Amino acid sequence: MKFQSTAGYVATDDLTMAVNAAVTLERPLLVKGEPGTGKTELARQVASALGLPIIEWHVKSTTKAQQGLYEYDAVSRLRDSQLGDARVNDVKNYIRKGKLWQAFEAPGKVVLLIDEIDKADIEFPNDLLQELDRMEFHVYETGETIRATNRPIVIITSNNEKELPDAFLRRCFFHYIRFPDMETMRAIVGVHFPGLKEALLTEALTQFFELREMPGLKKKPSTSEVLDWLKLLLAEDLAPEDLRREGKAVLPKLHGALLKNEQDVHLFERLAFMARGQR
């Protein structure tokens, strides 16, 4: 069971090695990197490549670790008892299974994605230490212990918004997805736009990487944003000469797909104004 690049996803050698090492060690794979570098999509592609189902748990700022195990709906049980509903005699009727429970009881091996773990409270990773390590947890309301029938492949993503606890990191295999270089980016674009003309691709990627290297940029455009931009360029049927700028300080065509805040737009406007003043 080895992961490789797929028809829809370009994985570098070190990324495929990290995935396969985590699978071999039976440890969660913790993947960090800039937003938009394909961390979430990696889990889906791993599932697809290995022919496994995927269970996705998208973490929010309000998410608690307990929700991944199960939730006990005491309010509904109280209401039903007042109405004389016979369901109250079995507490299992009020247990809502979380994503970890679903992964643990799956009839076969699955990929479990815990997406953007750094969005949650700092205690969230610590609260999952034992469950992810032992692949089991206790349900206090029923007295049963839920154990993984087949150990899932766990992929955890983080945008590095906050530091994760050392105890949690020790239990993971770590990989940082570096931003693609020009050659890798060409391969990624080729997957999504196989018929793109070479001249247009070269001009667009040259401008894209110049944009990322601009000093003072608050949010550098990511892989997903350059793909959106190229889609727009194709929709507008723009030629390479339509994209050419008078200087690096001039905003690219359809820049709204690349620049996502007014601070970065104003930066280009100031640079363009200064460039005009020096002529």
Coordinates of C-alpha atoms in Angstrom, one line a residue:
M1 CA 0.0 0.0 0.0
K2 CA 2.1 2.8 -1.3
F3 CA 1.1 6.4 -2.2
Q4 CA 2.3 8.0 -5.4
S5 CA 1.3 11.2 -7.3
T6 CA -2.1 10.8 -8.9
A7 CA -3.6 12.0 -12.2
G8 CA -5.1 15.0 -10.3
Y9 CA -2.4 15.7 -7.7
V10 CA 1.4 16.3 -8.1
A11 CA 3.2 15.1 -5.0
T12 CA 6.9 15.7 -4.6
D13 CA 9.3 12.8 -3.7
D14 CA 9.7 14.0 -0.1
L15 CA 5.9 14.3 0.3
T16 CA 5.2 10.8 -1.0
M17 CA 8.0 9.5 1.3
A18 CA 6.4 11.3 4.3
V19 CA 2.9 9.8 3.6
N20 CA 4.3 6.3 3.2
A21 CA 6.5 6.6 6.3
A22 CA 3.5 7.6 8.4
V23 CA 1.5 4.7 7.0
T24 CA 4.4 2.3 7.8
L25 CA 4.9 3.7 11.3
E26 CA 1.1 3.8 11.9
R27 CA 1.4 7.3 13.2
P28 CA -0.7 10.4 12.3
L29 CA 0.8 12.5 9.5
L30 CA 1.0 16.1 10.5
V31 CA 1.1 18.3 7.4
K32 CA 1.9 22.0 7.6
G33 CA 2.4 24.6 4.9
E34 CA 1.0 27.9 3.5
P35 CA -2.8 28.0 3.0
G36 CA -3.6 26.8 -0.5
T37 CA -0.7 24.4 -0.9
G38 CA -2.9 21.3 -1.1
K39 CA -2.8 20.0 2.4
T40 CA -6.5 19.1 2.6
E41 CA -6.5 17.8 -0.9
L42 CA -3.6 15.5 0.0
A43 CA -5.8 13.4 2.3
R44 CA -8.4 13.0 -0.4
Q45 CA -5.8 12.0 -3.0
V46 CA -4.2 9.5 -0.5
A47 CA -7.6 7.9 0.0
S48 CA -8.2 7.8 -3.8
A49 CA -4.8 6.4 -4.6
L50 CA -5.0 3.7 -2.0
G51 CA -8.7 2.9 -2.8
L52 CA -9.9 3.8 0.7
P53 CA -13.0 5.7 2.0
I54 CA -12.2 9.1 3.6
I55 CA -13.8 10.6 6.8
E56 CA -13.3 14.3 7.0
W57 CA -13.4 16.3 10.3
H58 CA -13.1 20.0 9.6
V59 CA -12.0 21.8 12.8
K60 CA -13.4 25.2 13.7
S61 CA -12.5 27.6 16.5
T62 CA -15.4 26.3 18.6
T63 CA -14.7 22.6 18.0
K64 CA -14.0 20.5 21.0
A65 CA -12.1 17.2 21.0
Q66 CA -15.0 15.4 22.6
Q67 CA -17.1 16.0 19.5
G68 CA -14.7 13.8 17.5
L69 CA -15.5 10.9 19.8
Y70 CA -19.2 11.3 20.6
E71 CA -21.8 13.7 22.0
Y72 CA -24.4 12.8 24.5
D73 CA -27.7 14.7 23.9
A74 CA -29.0 14.9 27.5
V75 CA -31.5 17.6 26.6
S76 CA -33.3 15.5 24.1
R77 CA -33.4 12.6 26.5
L78 CA -35.0 14.8 29.2
R79 CA -37.6 16.1 26.8
D80 CA -38.5 12.6 25.7
S81 CA -38.8 11.4 29.2
Q82 CA -41.3 14.2 29.9
L83 CA -43.3 13.1 26.9
G84 CA -43.2 9.4 27.9
D85 CA -41.1 8.3 24.9
A86 CA -39.9 4.7 25.3
R87 CA -36.6 5.6 23.7
V88 CA -35.3 7.0 27.0
N89 CA -34.8 3.5 28.3
D90 CA -31.8 3.1 26.0
V91 CA -29.1 5.8 26.4
K92 CA -27.6 4.8 23.1
N93 CA -30.5 6.5 21.4
Y94 CA -28.9 9.8 22.5
I95 CA -25.3 9.2 21.6
R96 CA -24.2 10.9 18.5
K97 CA -21.1 9.3 17.0
G98 CA -18.1 11.6 16.1
K99 CA -15.7 11.3 13.3
L100 CA -13.2 9.2 15.3
W101 CA -15.9 6.8 16.3
Q102 CA -16.9 6.4 12.7
A103 CA -13.3 5.8 11.6
F104 CA -12.7 3.3 14.4
E105 CA -15.8 1.2 13.7
A106 CA -15.5 1.3 9.9
P107 CA -15.5 -2.3 8.4
G108 CA -12.2 -1.6 6.6
K109 CA -9.3 0.7 6.7
V110 CA -10.1 4.4 6.1
V111 CA -8.3 7.7 5.8
L112 CA -9.3 10.1 8.6
L113 CA -8.6 13.8 7.9
I114 CA -8.4 16.2 10.8
D115 CA -8.4 19.4 9.0
E116 CA -6.8 22.7 10.3
I117 CA -6.3 21.5 13.9
D118 CA -4.6 24.8 14.8
K119 CA -8.0 26.6 14.5
A120 CA -9.2 25.0 17.8
D121 CA -8.3 25.8 21.3
I122 CA -4.7 24.9 22.4
E123 CA -6.0 22.0 24.5
F124 CA -7.7 20.4 21.5
P125 CA -4.6 18.4 20.4
N126 CA -3.8 17.3 24.0
D127 CA -7.3 16.0 24.5
L128 CA -6.8 13.6 21.6
L129 CA -3.4 12.3 22.6
Q130 CA -4.5 9.0 24.1
E131 CA -7.3 8.3 21.6
L132 CA -5.0 8.7 18.6
D133 CA -2.2 6.8 20.3
R134 CA -4.1 3.8 21.6
M135 CA -6.9 4.0 18.9
E136 CA -9.6 3.6 21.6
F137 CA -11.8 5.6 23.9
H138 CA -14.3 5.0 26.7
V139 CA -18.0 5.9 26.4
Y140 CA -19.0 6.8 30.0
E141 CA -22.7 6.9 29.4
T142 CA -22.8 3.3 28.2
G143 CA -19.7 1.8 29.9
E144 CA -18.3 0.5 26.6
T145 CA -14.9 0.9 25.1
I146 CA -14.6 1.7 21.4
R147 CA -11.5 0.3 19.7
A148 CA -10.4 0.7 16.2
T149 CA -11.2 -2.5 14.2
N150 CA -8.7 -1.3 11.5
R151 CA -6.2 1.4 12.4
P152 CA -7.1 4.4 10.2
I153 CA -4.5 6.4 8.2
V154 CA -4.7 9.7 10.1
I155 CA -3.8 12.9 8.2
I156 CA -3.8 16.2 10.3
T157 CA -3.4 19.6 8.6
S158 CA -2.2 22.8 10.2
N159 CA -1.8 26.4 8.8
N160 CA 0.7 27.1 11.6
E161 CA -1.6 29.7 13.2
K162 CA -0.6 28.5 16.7
E163 CA 2.1 26.2 18.1
L164 CA 1.0 22.6 18.8
P165 CA 2.0 20.9 22.1
D166 CA 5.3 19.0 22.2
A167 CA 3.5 15.8 23.5
F168 CA 1.2 15.9 20.5
L169 CA 4.1 16.5 18.0
R170 CA 6.0 13.5 19.4
R171 CA 3.2 11.2 18.4
C172 CA 3.1 12.4 14.8
F173 CA 5.2 12.1 11.6
F174 CA 5.8 15.7 10.5
H175 CA 6.0 17.1 7.0
Y176 CA 6.1 20.7 5.8
I177 CA 4.9 21.3 2.3
R178 CA 7.3 23.8 0.8
F179 CA 5.9 26.2 -1.8
P180 CA 6.3 24.7 -5.3
D181 CA 9.3 25.9 -7.4
M182 CA 8.7 26.9 -11.0
E183 CA 9.2 23.4 -12.3
T184 CA 6.8 21.8 -9.9
M185 CA 4.3 24.6 -10.4
R186 CA 4.4 23.9 -14.2
A187 CA 3.6 20.2 -13.4
I188 CA 0.7 21.2 -11.2
V189 CA -0.7 23.6 -13.8
G190 CA -0.3 20.9 -16.4
V191 CA -2.6 18.6 -14.4
H192 CA -5.4 21.2 -14.3
F193 CA -4.9 22.9 -17.7
P194 CA -3.2 20.3 -20.0
G195 CA -3.8 22.4 -23.1
L196 CA -2.3 25.6 -21.9
K197 CA 0.0 27.2 -24.4
E198 CA 3.6 27.4 -23.3
A199 CA 4.1 31.1 -23.9
L200 CA 1.0 32.0 -21.8
L201 CA 2.1 29.7 -19.0
T202 CA 5.6 31.1 -19.0
E203 CA 4.4 34.7 -18.8
A204 CA 1.8 34.0 -16.2
L205 CA 4.1 32.0 -13.9
T206 CA 6.8 34.6 -14.3
Q207 CA 4.5 37.3 -13.1
F208 CA 3.1 35.1 -10.3
F209 CA 6.5 34.4 -8.8
E210 CA 7.5 38.1 -9.2
L211 CA 4.3 38.9 -7.2
R212 CA 5.2 36.5 -4.5
E213 CA 8.7 37.9 -4.1
M214 CA 7.4 41.5 -3.8
P215 CA 8.8 42.9 -0.5
G216 CA 6.1 44.0 2.0
L217 CA 3.3 41.8 0.6
K218 CA 0.9 40.9 3.5
K219 CA -0.5 37.7 1.9
K220 CA 1.4 35.9 -0.8
P221 CA -0.8 34.3 -3.5
S222 CA -0.9 30.5 -3.2
T223 CA -1.2 27.5 -5.6
S224 CA -5.0 27.6 -5.5
E225 CA -5.0 31.3 -6.3
V226 CA -2.7 30.9 -9.4
L227 CA -5.0 28.2 -10.7
D228 CA -8.0 30.5 -10.3
W229 CA -6.1 33.2 -12.1
L230 CA -5.2 31.0 -15.0
K231 CA -8.8 29.9 -15.3
L232 CA -9.8 33.5 -15.6
L233 CA -7.0 34.2 -18.2
L234 CA -8.3 31.3 -20.3
A235 CA -11.9 32.4 -19.9
E236 CA -11.0 35.9 -21.1
D237 CA -8.9 34.4 -24.0
L238 CA -5.9 36.6 -23.1
A239 CA -2.6 36.2 -25.0
P240 CA 0.9 36.5 -23.4
E241 CA 1.2 40.0 -24.8
D242 CA -2.0 41.0 -23.0
L243 CA -0.4 40.1 -19.7
R244 CA 2.9 42.0 -20.1
R245 CA 3.4 44.9 -17.8
E246 CA 5.5 48.0 -18.0
G247 CA 7.2 47.2 -14.7
K248 CA 7.0 44.8 -11.8
A249 CA 5.1 47.5 -9.8
V250 CA 2.2 47.4 -12.2
L251 CA -0.8 45.3 -11.1
P252 CA -1.3 42.1 -13.1
K253 CA -4.4 41.6 -15.2
L254 CA -7.4 40.3 -13.1
H255 CA -5.3 40.7 -10.0
G256 CA -8.3 40.2 -7.7
A257 CA -7.7 36.4 -8.1
L258 CA -4.2 36.8 -6.7
L259 CA -4.3 39.7 -4.2
K260 CA -6.8 39.3 -1.4
N261 CA -6.6 42.4 0.7
E262 CA -6.5 46.2 0.1
Q263 CA -3.1 46.6 1.8
D264 CA -1.4 44.6 -1.0
V265 CA -3.3 46.4 -3.8
H266 CA -2.3 49.8 -2.2
L267 CA 1.3 48.6 -2.1
F268 CA 1.4 48.1 -5.9
E269 CA -0.4 51.4 -6.4
R270 CA 2.2 53.3 -4.4
L271 CA 5.1 51.5 -6.2
A272 CA 3.5 52.4 -9.5
F273 CA 3.1 56.0 -8.5
M274 CA 6.8 56.2 -7.4
A275 CA 7.9 54.5 -10.6
R276 CA 6.0 57.2 -12.7
G277 CA 7.6 60.0 -10.6
Q278 CA 11.1 58.7 -11.4
R279 CA 10.7 58.9 -15.1

